Short mmCIF file of C-alpha atoms in Angstrom, two decimals:
data_model
loop_
_atom_site.label_atom_id
_atom_site.label_comp_id
_atom_site.label_asym_id
_atom_site.label_seq_id
_atom_site.Cartn_x
_atom_site.Cartn_y
_atom_site.Cartn_z
CA MET A 158 0.00 0.00 0.00
CA ALA A 159 1.41 3.37 -0.94
CA GLY A 160 1.92 5.93 1.79
CA PRO A 161 -0.02 9.21 1.88
CA SER A 162 1.00 12.02 -0.42
CA HIS A 163 -0.76 14.86 1.39
CA ASP A 164 0.93 18.24 1.55
CA PRO A 165 0.19 19.64 5.06
CA SER A 166 0.35 23.20 3.77
CA LEU A 167 -2.87 22.54 1.88
CA TYR A 168 -4.74 21.76 5.11
CA ARG A 169 -3.59 24.32 7.65
CA HIS A 170 -6.46 26.69 6.92
CA ARG A 171 -8.75 24.44 4.98
CA ASP A 172 -12.52 24.53 5.10
CA ARG A 173 -13.58 21.86 2.64
CA VAL A 174 -11.98 18.45 2.92
CA PRO A 175 -12.29 16.28 -0.19
CA VAL A 176 -13.27 12.69 0.52
CA ARG A 177 -10.82 10.19 -0.92
CA ARG A 178 -11.22 7.34 1.56
CA ALA A 179 -14.20 6.28 3.70
CA LEU A 180 -14.52 3.75 6.52
CA ILE A 181 -17.95 2.17 6.86
CA SER A 182 -19.13 -0.10 9.70
CA VAL A 183 -22.83 0.16 10.44
CA SER A 184 -25.41 -1.85 12.37
CA ASP A 185 -28.31 0.15 10.92
CA LYS A 186 -27.99 -0.37 7.17
CA THR A 187 -30.81 1.98 6.19
CA ASP A 188 -29.91 3.75 2.89
CA LEU A 189 -26.41 2.23 2.97
CA LEU A 190 -26.53 1.35 -0.72
CA ARG A 191 -27.62 4.86 -1.60
CA LEU A 192 -24.55 6.20 0.22
CA GLY A 193 -22.35 3.54 -1.38
CA GLU A 194 -23.55 4.59 -4.83
CA ALA A 195 -22.65 8.22 -4.15
CA LEU A 196 -19.21 7.29 -2.80
CA ALA A 197 -18.48 5.05 -5.77
CA ALA A 198 -19.55 7.77 -8.21
CA ALA A 199 -17.19 10.20 -6.48
CA GLY A 200 -14.29 7.75 -6.76
CA VAL A 201 -14.01 7.26 -3.00
CA GLU A 202 -12.22 4.17 -1.74
CA ILE A 203 -14.57 2.26 0.57
CA VAL A 204 -13.06 0.36 3.48
CA SER A 205 -15.60 -1.70 5.39
CA THR A 206 -16.23 -4.54 7.85
CA GLY A 207 -18.40 -7.65 8.16
CA GLY A 208 -22.02 -7.25 7.16
CA SER A 209 -21.55 -3.73 5.82
CA ALA A 210 -18.79 -4.89 3.47
CA GLY A 211 -20.87 -7.86 2.34
CA MET A 212 -23.93 -5.75 1.57
CA LEU A 213 -21.92 -3.19 -0.41
CA ARG A 214 -19.98 -5.86 -2.29
CA ASP A 215 -23.16 -7.78 -3.15
CA ALA A 216 -24.52 -4.58 -4.66
CA GLY A 217 -21.50 -4.39 -6.98
CA PHE A 218 -19.38 -1.79 -5.20
CA ALA A 219 -15.63 -2.21 -4.78
CA VAL A 220 -14.82 -2.69 -1.10
CA THR A 221 -11.54 -3.04 0.76
CA ASP A 222 -11.84 -5.26 3.83
CA VAL A 223 -10.55 -3.81 7.09
CA SER A 224 -8.46 -6.95 7.54
CA SER A 225 -6.54 -5.93 4.40
CA VAL A 226 -5.77 -2.59 6.03
CA THR A 227 -4.75 -4.00 9.40
CA GLY A 228 -3.05 -7.14 8.13
CA PHE A 229 -4.90 -8.96 10.87
CA PRO A 230 -8.05 -11.09 10.47
CA GLU A 231 -11.29 -10.34 12.27
CA SER A 232 -11.22 -12.49 15.40
CA LEU A 233 -13.09 -13.52 18.54
CA ASP A 234 -16.44 -13.63 16.74
CA GLY A 235 -15.90 -10.12 15.41
CA ARG A 236 -15.00 -8.59 18.78
CA VAL A 237 -11.62 -7.54 17.38
CA LYS A 238 -11.47 -6.07 13.88
CA THR A 239 -11.00 -2.27 13.89
CA LEU A 240 -9.01 -1.87 17.11
CA HIS A 241 -5.70 -1.50 15.28
CA PRO A 242 -3.18 1.31 14.57
CA GLY A 243 -3.74 0.79 10.85
CA VAL A 244 -7.28 2.06 11.39
CA HIS A 245 -6.95 4.50 14.27
CA ALA A 246 -3.85 6.26 12.99
CA GLY A 247 -5.82 6.98 9.83
CA LEU A 248 -8.63 8.40 11.95
CA LEU A 249 -6.57 10.50 14.33
CA ALA A 250 -3.86 11.90 12.08
CA ASP A 251 -4.05 15.71 11.93
CA LEU A 252 -3.04 16.42 8.35
CA ARG A 253 -2.43 20.07 9.21
CA LEU A 254 0.73 18.92 11.01
CA GLU A 255 3.82 18.01 8.99
CA ASP A 256 4.97 15.54 11.63
CA HIS A 257 1.68 13.61 11.45
CA VAL A 258 1.93 13.40 7.68
CA ARG A 259 5.54 12.22 7.95
CA GLN A 260 4.64 9.52 10.47
CA LEU A 261 1.79 8.23 8.33
CA ALA A 262 4.17 7.93 5.40
CA GLU A 263 6.71 6.06 7.51
CA LEU A 264 4.01 3.70 8.80
CA ASP A 265 2.53 3.25 5.32
CA ILE A 266 -0.94 4.25 6.58
CA GLU A 267 -3.57 6.13 4.58
CA PRO A 268 -5.87 8.61 6.36
CA PHE A 269 -9.66 8.60 6.27
CA GLU A 270 -11.71 11.69 5.47
CA LEU A 271 -15.11 10.10 6.09
CA VAL A 272 -16.16 7.59 8.75
CA VAL A 273 -19.68 6.13 8.79
CA VAL A 274 -20.32 4.15 11.98
CA ASN A 275 -23.39 3.38 14.05
CA LEU A 276 -23.30 1.14 17.03
CA TYR A 277 -24.59 -2.31 17.90
CA PRO A 278 -28.35 -2.27 18.72
CA PHE A 279 -27.88 -2.40 22.48
CA VAL A 280 -30.98 -0.38 23.37
CA GLU A 281 -33.18 -2.33 20.98
CA THR A 282 -31.88 -5.61 22.39
CA VAL A 283 -32.69 -4.56 25.96
CA ALA A 284 -36.11 -3.32 24.88
CA SER A 285 -36.84 -6.72 23.31
CA GLY A 286 -36.60 -8.30 26.76
CA ALA A 287 -33.25 -10.00 26.21
CA GLU A 288 -31.06 -10.62 29.24
CA GLY A 289 -27.57 -11.66 30.27
CA ASP A 290 -25.01 -12.55 27.62
CA ASP A 291 -27.44 -11.71 24.80
CA VAL A 292 -27.37 -8.09 25.98
CA VAL A 293 -23.64 -8.03 26.76
CA GLU A 294 -22.82 -9.11 23.21
CA GLN A 295 -24.52 -5.95 21.96
CA ILE A 296 -22.11 -3.68 23.86
CA ASP A 297 -20.04 -2.10 21.11
CA ILE A 298 -16.34 -1.51 21.80
CA GLY A 299 -14.64 -0.77 18.49
CA GLY A 300 -17.52 1.36 17.22
CA PRO A 301 -17.44 4.00 19.98
CA ALA A 302 -13.64 4.11 19.71
CA MET A 303 -13.84 4.91 15.99
CA VAL A 304 -16.62 7.43 16.51
CA ARG A 305 -14.79 9.31 19.24
CA ALA A 306 -11.47 9.27 17.41
CA SER A 307 -13.06 10.66 14.26
CA ALA A 308 -15.05 13.28 16.15
CA LYS A 309 -11.93 14.46 17.98
CA ASN A 310 -10.25 14.89 14.59
CA TYR A 311 -13.18 16.77 13.03
CA ALA A 312 -10.73 19.23 11.47
CA ASN A 313 -9.83 16.43 9.06
CA VAL A 314 -12.56 13.78 9.31
CA ALA A 315 -16.34 13.82 8.88
CA ILE A 316 -18.00 11.35 11.27
CA VAL A 317 -21.51 10.11 10.49
CA VAL A 318 -23.48 8.12 13.07
CA SER A 319 -26.96 8.12 11.54
CA PRO A 320 -28.50 7.59 8.09
CA GLU A 321 -30.23 10.92 8.67
CA SER A 322 -26.89 12.59 7.85
CA TYR A 323 -26.38 10.77 4.54
CA PRO A 324 -28.10 13.43 2.35
CA GLY A 325 -25.73 16.10 3.65
CA ILE A 326 -22.70 13.91 2.94
CA ILE A 327 -23.94 13.05 -0.55
CA GLU A 328 -24.41 16.75 -1.27
CA ALA A 329 -20.91 17.48 0.07
CA LEU A 330 -19.40 14.87 -2.24
CA GLY A 331 -20.78 16.78 -5.20
CA ALA A 332 -19.55 20.10 -3.82
CA GLY A 333 -15.94 19.00 -3.46
CA GLY A 334 -15.91 17.87 0.17
CA THR A 335 -17.25 18.45 3.66
CA THR A 336 -17.03 21.88 5.29
CA LEU A 337 -15.49 22.62 8.67
CA GLU A 338 -18.84 23.66 10.11
CA GLN A 339 -20.48 20.51 8.78
CA ARG A 340 -17.78 18.37 10.35
CA ARG A 341 -18.09 20.25 13.64
CA GLN A 342 -21.84 19.60 13.77
CA LEU A 343 -21.36 15.95 12.89
CA ALA A 344 -18.76 15.66 15.66
CA ALA A 345 -21.20 17.11 18.18
CA ARG A 346 -23.83 14.56 17.17
CA ALA A 347 -21.24 11.80 17.38
CA PHE A 348 -20.17 12.61 20.93
CA ALA A 349 -23.83 12.88 21.97
CA HIS A 350 -24.42 9.48 20.33
CA THR A 351 -21.65 7.70 22.23
CA CYS A 352 -22.57 9.48 25.47
CA GLU A 353 -26.16 8.29 25.18
CA TYR A 354 -24.99 4.79 24.30
CA ASP A 355 -22.68 4.57 27.30
CA ARG A 356 -25.43 5.89 29.57
CA ALA A 357 -27.81 3.18 28.34
CA VAL A 358 -25.20 0.49 29.01
CA ALA A 359 -24.43 1.86 32.48
CA THR A 360 -28.15 2.05 33.27
CA TRP A 361 -28.66 -1.56 32.25
CA PHE A 362 -25.83 -2.74 34.50
CA THR A 363 -27.14 -0.62 37.38
CA GLU A 364 -30.83 -1.50 37.12
CA GLY A 365 -30.03 -5.15 36.54
CA THR A 366 -28.29 -5.44 39.93
CA LEU A 367 -30.35 -3.22 42.24
CA THR A 368 -30.96 -5.80 44.93
CA SER A 369 -29.84 -3.95 48.08
CA ASP A 370 -29.09 -0.48 49.39
CA ALA A 371 -25.42 -1.03 48.58
CA ASP A 372 -26.28 -1.51 44.92
CA LEU A 373 -27.99 1.84 44.45
CA PRO A 374 -25.79 3.89 42.12
CA GLN A 375 -23.34 6.36 43.60
CA HIS A 376 -23.90 8.60 40.58
CA LEU A 377 -27.13 8.82 38.61
CA THR A 378 -27.46 10.30 35.13
CA ILE A 379 -30.87 10.74 33.57
CA LYS A 380 -30.93 11.95 29.99
CA ALA A 381 -34.03 12.55 27.93
CA GLU A 382 -34.90 14.17 24.64
CA ARG A 383 -37.78 16.61 24.31
CA LEU A 384 -40.59 14.98 22.40
CA THR A 385 -42.81 18.03 22.20
CA THR A 386 -43.84 21.10 24.13
CA LEU A 387 -47.30 21.05 25.70
CA ARG A 388 -49.87 23.82 25.75
CA TYR A 389 -49.22 24.32 29.45
CA GLY A 390 -48.50 22.41 32.63
CA GLU A 391 -50.82 21.52 35.50
CA ASN A 392 -52.15 25.09 35.24
CA SER A 393 -52.31 27.51 32.34
CA HIS A 394 -49.51 29.76 33.65
CA GLN A 395 -46.98 26.89 33.77
CA ARG A 396 -44.76 25.94 30.85
CA ALA A 397 -44.47 22.23 30.09
CA ALA A 398 -42.99 19.66 27.74
CA ILE A 399 -42.75 15.88 27.57
CA TYR A 400 -39.39 14.15 27.22
CA THR A 401 -38.54 10.59 26.21
CA ARG A 402 -35.73 8.52 27.64
CA LEU A 403 -33.50 6.40 25.46
CA GLY A 404 -34.85 2.88 25.68
CA GLY A 405 -38.07 4.06 27.32
CA HIS A 406 -41.12 1.86 27.00
CA GLY A 407 -43.91 3.73 28.75
CA ILE A 408 -46.62 6.29 28.24
CA ALA A 409 -44.12 8.71 26.67
CA GLN A 410 -43.60 6.20 23.84
CA ALA A 411 -47.32 5.64 23.18
CA THR A 412 -48.68 6.46 19.73
CA GLN A 413 -51.57 8.92 19.59
CA LEU A 414 -54.08 7.62 17.08
CA GLN A 415 -56.56 10.50 17.25
CA GLY A 416 -57.81 13.45 19.28
CA LYS A 417 -56.58 16.75 20.64
CA GLU A 418 -52.96 17.05 21.66
CA MET A 419 -52.15 15.55 25.04
CA SER A 420 -51.86 17.85 28.02
CA TYR A 421 -49.56 17.59 31.04
CA ASN A 422 -52.46 16.37 33.20
CA ASN A 423 -53.51 13.87 30.52
CA TYR A 424 -50.09 12.25 30.67
CA VAL A 425 -50.09 12.13 34.48
CA ASP A 426 -53.55 10.55 34.59
CA ALA A 427 -52.81 8.12 31.77
CA ASP A 428 -49.71 6.90 33.57
CA ALA A 429 -51.69 6.45 36.79
CA ALA A 430 -54.34 4.51 34.86
CA LEU A 431 -51.70 2.15 33.49
CA ARG A 432 -50.40 1.58 37.00
CA ALA A 433 -53.85 0.44 38.09
CA ALA A 434 -55.02 -1.59 35.08
CA PHE A 435 -51.78 -3.44 34.44
CA ASP A 436 -51.46 -4.69 38.00
CA MET A 437 -54.26 -7.07 37.07
CA VAL A 438 -53.66 -10.34 35.24
CA LYS A 439 -57.23 -10.76 34.00
CA PRO A 440 -58.80 -8.30 31.51
CA ALA A 441 -59.06 -5.07 33.50
CA VAL A 442 -59.97 -1.40 33.17
CA ALA A 443 -59.07 1.53 35.38
CA ILE A 444 -60.78 4.92 35.23
CA ILE A 445 -58.69 7.78 36.63
CA LYS A 446 -59.47 11.35 37.61
CA HIS A 447 -56.75 13.62 39.01
CA ALA A 448 -54.35 10.67 39.32
CA ASN A 449 -56.79 8.70 41.51
CA PRO A 450 -59.06 5.83 40.47
CA CYS A 451 -62.80 6.39 40.11
CA GLY A 452 -63.12 2.68 39.50
CA ILE A 453 -61.05 -0.44 38.82
CA ALA A 454 -62.46 -3.80 37.78
CA VAL A 455 -61.68 -7.04 36.03
CA ALA A 456 -64.10 -8.80 33.71
CA ALA A 457 -67.05 -10.68 35.13
CA PRO A 458 -66.70 -14.47 34.97
CA ASN A 459 -67.70 -15.92 31.58
CA ALA A 460 -68.23 -12.43 30.08
CA LEU A 461 -68.74 -12.61 26.30
CA ASP A 462 -66.60 -9.47 25.87
CA PRO A 463 -64.21 -9.39 28.84
CA ILE A 464 -62.73 -5.94 28.37
CA ALA A 465 -66.12 -4.33 27.78
CA SER A 466 -67.36 -6.08 30.92
CA ALA A 467 -64.38 -4.79 32.91
CA HIS A 468 -65.10 -1.24 31.78
CA LEU A 469 -68.79 -1.32 32.72
CA ARG A 470 -67.96 -2.71 36.15
CA ALA A 471 -65.28 -0.07 36.75
CA HIS A 472 -67.65 2.69 35.61
CA GLU A 473 -70.36 1.53 38.00
CA CYS A 474 -68.11 2.24 40.98
CA ASP A 475 -68.45 6.04 40.60
CA PRO A 476 -70.18 7.20 37.40
CA VAL A 477 -70.24 10.84 38.53
CA SER A 478 -66.47 11.05 39.00
CA ALA A 479 -65.82 9.08 35.82
CA PHE A 480 -67.13 12.06 33.79
CA GLY A 481 -64.11 13.50 31.98
CA GLY A 482 -61.86 10.68 33.19
CA VAL A 483 -58.90 8.87 31.68
CA ILE A 484 -59.28 5.15 30.95
CA ALA A 485 -56.65 2.43 30.67
CA ALA A 486 -57.38 -1.10 29.48
CA ASN A 487 -54.91 -3.96 29.72
CA ARG A 488 -56.36 -5.69 26.65
CA THR A 489 -57.33 -4.62 23.13
CA VAL A 490 -60.32 -2.27 23.22
CA THR A 491 -63.26 -3.88 21.44
CA LEU A 492 -66.18 -2.48 19.47
CA LYS A 493 -68.50 -3.31 22.39
CA MET A 494 -66.39 -1.30 24.84
CA ALA A 495 -66.30 1.59 22.37
CA GLU A 496 -70.08 1.50 22.02
CA ASN A 497 -70.47 1.53 25.82
CA LEU A 498 -68.34 4.69 25.90
CA ARG A 499 -70.33 6.43 23.18
CA ASP A 500 -72.28 8.63 25.61
CA ILE A 501 -69.65 8.94 28.34
CA PHE A 502 -67.40 12.00 28.17
CA THR A 503 -63.84 10.73 28.34
CA GLU A 504 -60.56 12.60 27.93
CA VAL A 505 -58.13 9.78 27.08
CA ILE A 506 -58.25 6.05 26.39
CA VAL A 507 -54.97 4.13 26.48
CA ALA A 508 -54.59 0.45 25.64
CA PRO A 509 -52.21 -2.00 23.94
CA GLY A 510 -54.51 -2.14 20.90
CA PHE A 511 -57.86 -1.19 19.40
CA GLU A 512 -60.19 -3.07 17.09
CA PRO A 513 -60.65 -1.17 13.79
CA GLU A 514 -64.40 -0.99 14.42
CA ALA A 515 -63.76 0.53 17.86
CA LEU A 516 -61.62 3.25 16.27
CA GLU A 517 -64.46 4.01 13.85
CA VAL A 518 -66.76 4.65 16.83
CA PHE A 519 -64.16 6.79 18.57
CA ALA A 520 -63.58 8.80 15.39
CA LEU A 521 -67.03 10.35 15.94
CA LYS A 522 -65.54 11.99 19.04
CA LYS A 523 -62.85 14.10 17.39
CA ASN A 524 -61.45 15.47 20.66
CA LEU A 525 -61.12 12.07 22.34
CA ARG A 526 -57.45 11.18 22.68
CA ILE A 527 -56.61 7.58 21.78
CA LEU A 528 -53.19 6.27 22.81
CA GLN A 529 -51.78 2.91 21.76
CA LEU A 530 -49.00 1.58 23.98
CA PRO A 531 -45.69 0.49 22.44
CA ALA A 532 -45.48 -3.23 21.83
CA ASP A 533 -42.73 -3.53 24.45
CA TRP A 534 -44.56 -1.54 27.14
CA ARG A 535 -43.85 -2.66 30.66
CA GLN A 536 -43.81 -1.15 34.12
CA GLU A 537 -40.67 0.63 35.25
CA ARG A 538 -38.24 -1.13 37.55
CA MET A 539 -37.25 2.06 39.38
CA ASP A 540 -39.11 5.20 40.47
CA VAL A 541 -37.47 8.61 40.34
CA ARG A 542 -38.96 11.76 41.86
CA LEU A 543 -37.53 15.26 41.83
CA VAL A 544 -37.20 17.15 45.10
CA SER A 545 -35.72 20.60 45.58
CA GLY A 546 -32.00 20.37 45.00
CA GLY A 547 -31.98 16.69 44.06
CA LEU A 548 -34.04 13.60 43.47
CA LEU A 549 -35.23 10.42 45.13
CA LEU A 550 -34.69 6.94 43.70
CA GLN A 551 -36.44 3.76 44.80
CA ASP A 552 -37.44 0.34 43.55
CA ALA A 553 -40.80 0.46 41.83
CA ASP A 554 -43.62 -0.85 44.03
CA ARG A 555 -44.75 -3.96 42.21
CA PHE A 556 -46.60 -7.11 43.11
CA PRO A 557 -45.02 -10.54 42.66
CA ASP A 558 -46.27 -12.58 39.74
CA ASP A 559 -47.15 -15.40 42.14
CA ILE A 560 -49.22 -13.24 44.50
CA GLU A 561 -51.72 -16.08 44.92
CA SER A 562 -48.95 -18.16 46.47
CA VAL A 563 -47.84 -15.20 48.58
CA ALA A 564 -51.41 -14.75 49.79
CA LYS A 565 -51.28 -18.19 51.40
CA ASP A 566 -48.77 -16.78 53.85
CA TRP A 567 -50.83 -13.74 54.83
CA GLN A 568 -51.60 -13.82 58.55
CA LEU A 569 -55.24 -14.56 59.39
CA VAL A 570 -55.83 -12.63 62.62
CA SER A 571 -59.64 -12.73 62.79
CA GLY A 572 -62.45 -14.89 61.41
CA GLU A 573 -62.19 -17.77 58.98
CA ARG A 574 -60.28 -18.05 55.73
CA PRO A 575 -62.68 -17.17 52.87
CA ALA A 576 -63.58 -19.45 50.00
CA ASP A 577 -61.54 -19.25 46.79
CA ASP A 578 -63.77 -16.68 45.07
CA GLU A 579 -63.61 -14.39 48.10
CA MET A 580 -59.82 -14.81 48.25
CA THR A 581 -59.71 -13.75 44.60
CA ASN A 582 -61.67 -10.62 45.49
CA LEU A 583 -59.39 -10.03 48.47
CA ILE A 584 -56.30 -10.15 46.25
CA PHE A 585 -57.98 -7.83 43.77
CA ALA A 586 -58.76 -5.30 46.51
CA TRP A 587 -55.18 -5.45 47.76
CA LYS A 588 -53.82 -4.81 44.27
CA ALA A 589 -56.32 -2.02 43.56
CA CYS A 590 -55.38 -0.28 46.79
CA ARG A 591 -51.82 0.24 45.55
CA ALA A 592 -53.09 2.51 42.77
CA VAL A 593 -54.92 4.83 45.19
CA LYS A 594 -53.29 7.88 46.75
CA SER A 595 -52.64 7.54 50.49
CA ASN A 596 -54.35 7.34 52.83
CA ALA A 597 -56.11 4.70 50.74
CA ILE A 598 -59.17 2.56 51.44
CA VAL A 599 -60.72 0.38 48.73
CA LEU A 600 -64.02 -1.51 48.98
CA ALA A 601 -64.46 -4.32 46.45
CA LYS A 602 -66.99 -6.96 45.46
CA ALA A 603 -66.46 -9.71 42.90
CA SER A 604 -63.16 -8.11 41.79
CA ALA A 605 -64.61 -4.68 41.14
CA THR A 606 -64.29 -1.56 43.28
CA VAL A 607 -67.53 -0.29 44.82
CA GLY A 608 -66.11 2.50 46.99
CA ILE A 609 -62.77 4.33 47.16
CA GLY A 610 -61.46 6.71 49.81
CA MET A 611 -58.20 8.43 48.93
CA GLY A 612 -55.84 11.29 49.62
CA GLN A 613 -57.06 12.06 53.12
CA VAL A 614 -54.80 13.18 55.94
CA ASN A 615 -56.24 10.55 58.28
CA ARG A 616 -57.40 7.02 57.65
CA VAL A 617 -60.78 7.50 59.34
CA ASP A 618 -61.82 10.06 56.73
CA SER A 619 -60.71 7.71 53.95
CA CYS A 620 -62.90 4.98 55.47
CA ARG A 621 -65.87 7.34 55.66
CA LEU A 622 -65.35 8.50 52.07
CA ALA A 623 -65.13 4.92 50.74
CA VAL A 624 -68.27 3.88 52.62
CA GLU A 625 -70.16 6.99 51.50
CA ARG A 626 -69.33 6.36 47.86
CA ALA A 627 -70.23 2.70 48.11
CA GLY A 628 -73.58 3.32 49.76
CA ASP A 629 -75.56 0.10 50.07
CA ARG A 630 -72.85 -1.76 48.19
CA ALA A 631 -70.53 -1.50 51.21
CA ALA A 632 -72.37 -4.31 52.99
CA GLY A 633 -70.63 -7.61 52.36
CA SER A 634 -67.67 -6.04 50.56
CA THR A 635 -63.96 -6.48 51.21
CA ALA A 636 -61.98 -3.51 52.51
CA ALA A 637 -58.29 -2.99 51.73
CA SER A 638 -56.09 -0.45 53.48
CA ASP A 639 -52.71 0.53 52.04
CA ALA A 640 -51.19 0.89 55.53
CA PHE A 641 -52.00 -0.25 59.05
CA PHE A 642 -54.84 1.19 61.10
CA PRO A 643 -53.28 3.18 63.97
CA PHE A 644 -56.52 2.97 65.97
CA ALA A 645 -59.71 0.93 65.89
CA ASP A 646 -61.82 3.95 64.86
CA GLY A 647 -61.13 3.50 61.12
CA PRO A 648 -62.05 -0.18 61.05
CA GLN A 649 -65.12 0.62 63.13
CA VAL A 650 -66.44 2.83 60.33
CA LEU A 651 -66.03 -0.12 57.96
CA LEU A 652 -67.55 -2.62 60.38
CA ASP A 653 -70.56 -0.40 60.95
CA ALA A 654 -71.12 -0.38 57.18
CA GLY A 655 -71.22 -4.18 57.07
CA ILE A 656 -67.80 -4.96 55.65
CA SER A 657 -67.20 -8.73 55.57
CA THR A 658 -63.42 -8.86 55.22
CA ILE A 659 -60.51 -6.50 55.86
CA ILE A 660 -56.98 -6.76 54.48
CA GLN A 661 -54.23 -4.49 55.79
CA PRO A 662 -50.47 -4.62 56.47
CA GLY A 663 -50.70 -4.69 60.26
CA GLY A 664 -47.84 -3.46 62.41
CA SER A 665 -49.54 -0.85 64.59
CA VAL A 666 -48.80 -0.72 68.31
CA ARG A 667 -52.59 -0.99 68.68
CA ASP A 668 -53.06 -4.00 66.41
CA ASP A 669 -54.65 -5.85 69.34
CA GLU A 670 -57.44 -3.26 69.57
CA VAL A 671 -58.09 -3.47 65.83
CA ILE A 672 -58.12 -7.26 65.89
CA ALA A 673 -60.47 -7.27 68.86
CA ALA A 674 -62.93 -5.02 67.01
CA ALA A 675 -62.88 -7.33 63.98
CA ARG A 676 -63.38 -10.43 66.10
CA GLN A 677 -66.25 -8.84 68.01
CA ALA A 678 -67.96 -8.07 64.69
CA GLY A 679 -67.26 -11.56 63.36
CA VAL A 680 -65.26 -10.14 60.45
CA THR A 681 -62.32 -11.83 58.74
CA MET A 682 -59.08 -9.85 58.83
CA PHE A 683 -55.70 -10.52 57.21
CA PHE A 684 -52.30 -8.93 57.85
CA THR A 685 -50.02 -8.90 54.80
CA GLY A 686 -46.93 -7.51 56.51
CA GLU A 687 -46.35 -5.15 53.56
CA ARG A 688 -47.76 -1.68 52.97
CA HIS A 689 -48.37 0.13 49.67
CA PHE A 690 -48.23 3.89 50.24
CA PHE A 691 -48.67 5.95 47.06
CA HIS A 692 -47.95 9.63 47.60
#
């Protein structure tokens, strides 16, 4: 291979850099052949690796393999191929410096003026649910090294990390080369690209091992990209925007199928609705107003249309509050559910899917916002909350998948263990209670809420509110409390209303008084040993 023949005096104050040699190694091969065609037409030597080289060569373009440049074969299943002085000297050489040009000539190394690299699909692999070695193999090593080296040397090299930049490069080829400002902008994007990639890798390692206090990260970086500005925040005088995190798989990644633009409060309520509906394994619907449930229910046994049944049962809990609510369904929304909603004013409906006929019904309500969850939607593993001057981080409060098995270990402190169908309702009430703002009391029958008391500064008022909303339905229902009863006065409100079963964490210094009240009333009571505050 002939050494470089560049005269450094030509480059000391250069703006445009003609492209004579390009290095291509891409995971995302979108429009790669279009770029290859432009490079070939401009007489650019293409050096490439693995799949990129194969695709270009199969399309008829002349390609030099990286192994020919390095004199070393790709090895270790492709882990080592570009990490070589024959590559990196060509990326890092500053051709404005005579000594760099001299050294390249002595080493018989040609420089690159264009580098096109995007990284292994680490984020996409994690989002697919892959774990362990399958994820580790998607951690790119050589790619980030090439990107950073090229970006550092932007005075001489144009670094491209996305097919979105191809049109600008193709135009530059026809204009005689890339400009300094173009290369500077590409370098900025490149460093942002590798920074985001490294953050995603670090986050995966951190979140994958958060099993004790000692494993919580010493340093926490949260990076998000603005998706769109919103009309206003919680109130009209507050500015607002929604941001998406790299690798996110939540409400921020949902696709809006119709309706007015989402508001700040719409997003908050929709996320709260997901929290409630997706705690349930069976077809379920949650109706939310101001981040609190108006009703939560699963489908009635043997329902012909389970998700429509779940919605009607949730709506029956508090039809007045459901006016203008936000609805989440954990199954595809059917035509029947859509028809049941025809005369109910609703702000947002979010679900994993919608029958085409259901969307036709919703289309008659032009302002109704319809959100379809991403296919990989799942609940977060960690919760983050901003506080003045910092933030709080905690494990997400989630129920175990085998909660039925866990329920067998709940402590029965009063009455007799209920039959299976009543235990199912008890578990439902316990799950539903987690979605209610503290202090939280939920009354449930047949796996549907009939009364909810939330957000009160004492538990007695929450009991009174739940009973008041339930009315006659309180009698014979199950009551769930997100935390222990500090006194017997709260349970007494429930007992006076005819509650049949109470489930609560226990742990109060006055548990004996509470248990005594339940026993005197002949009511079954369980202690779970675990609370579910939601502030």
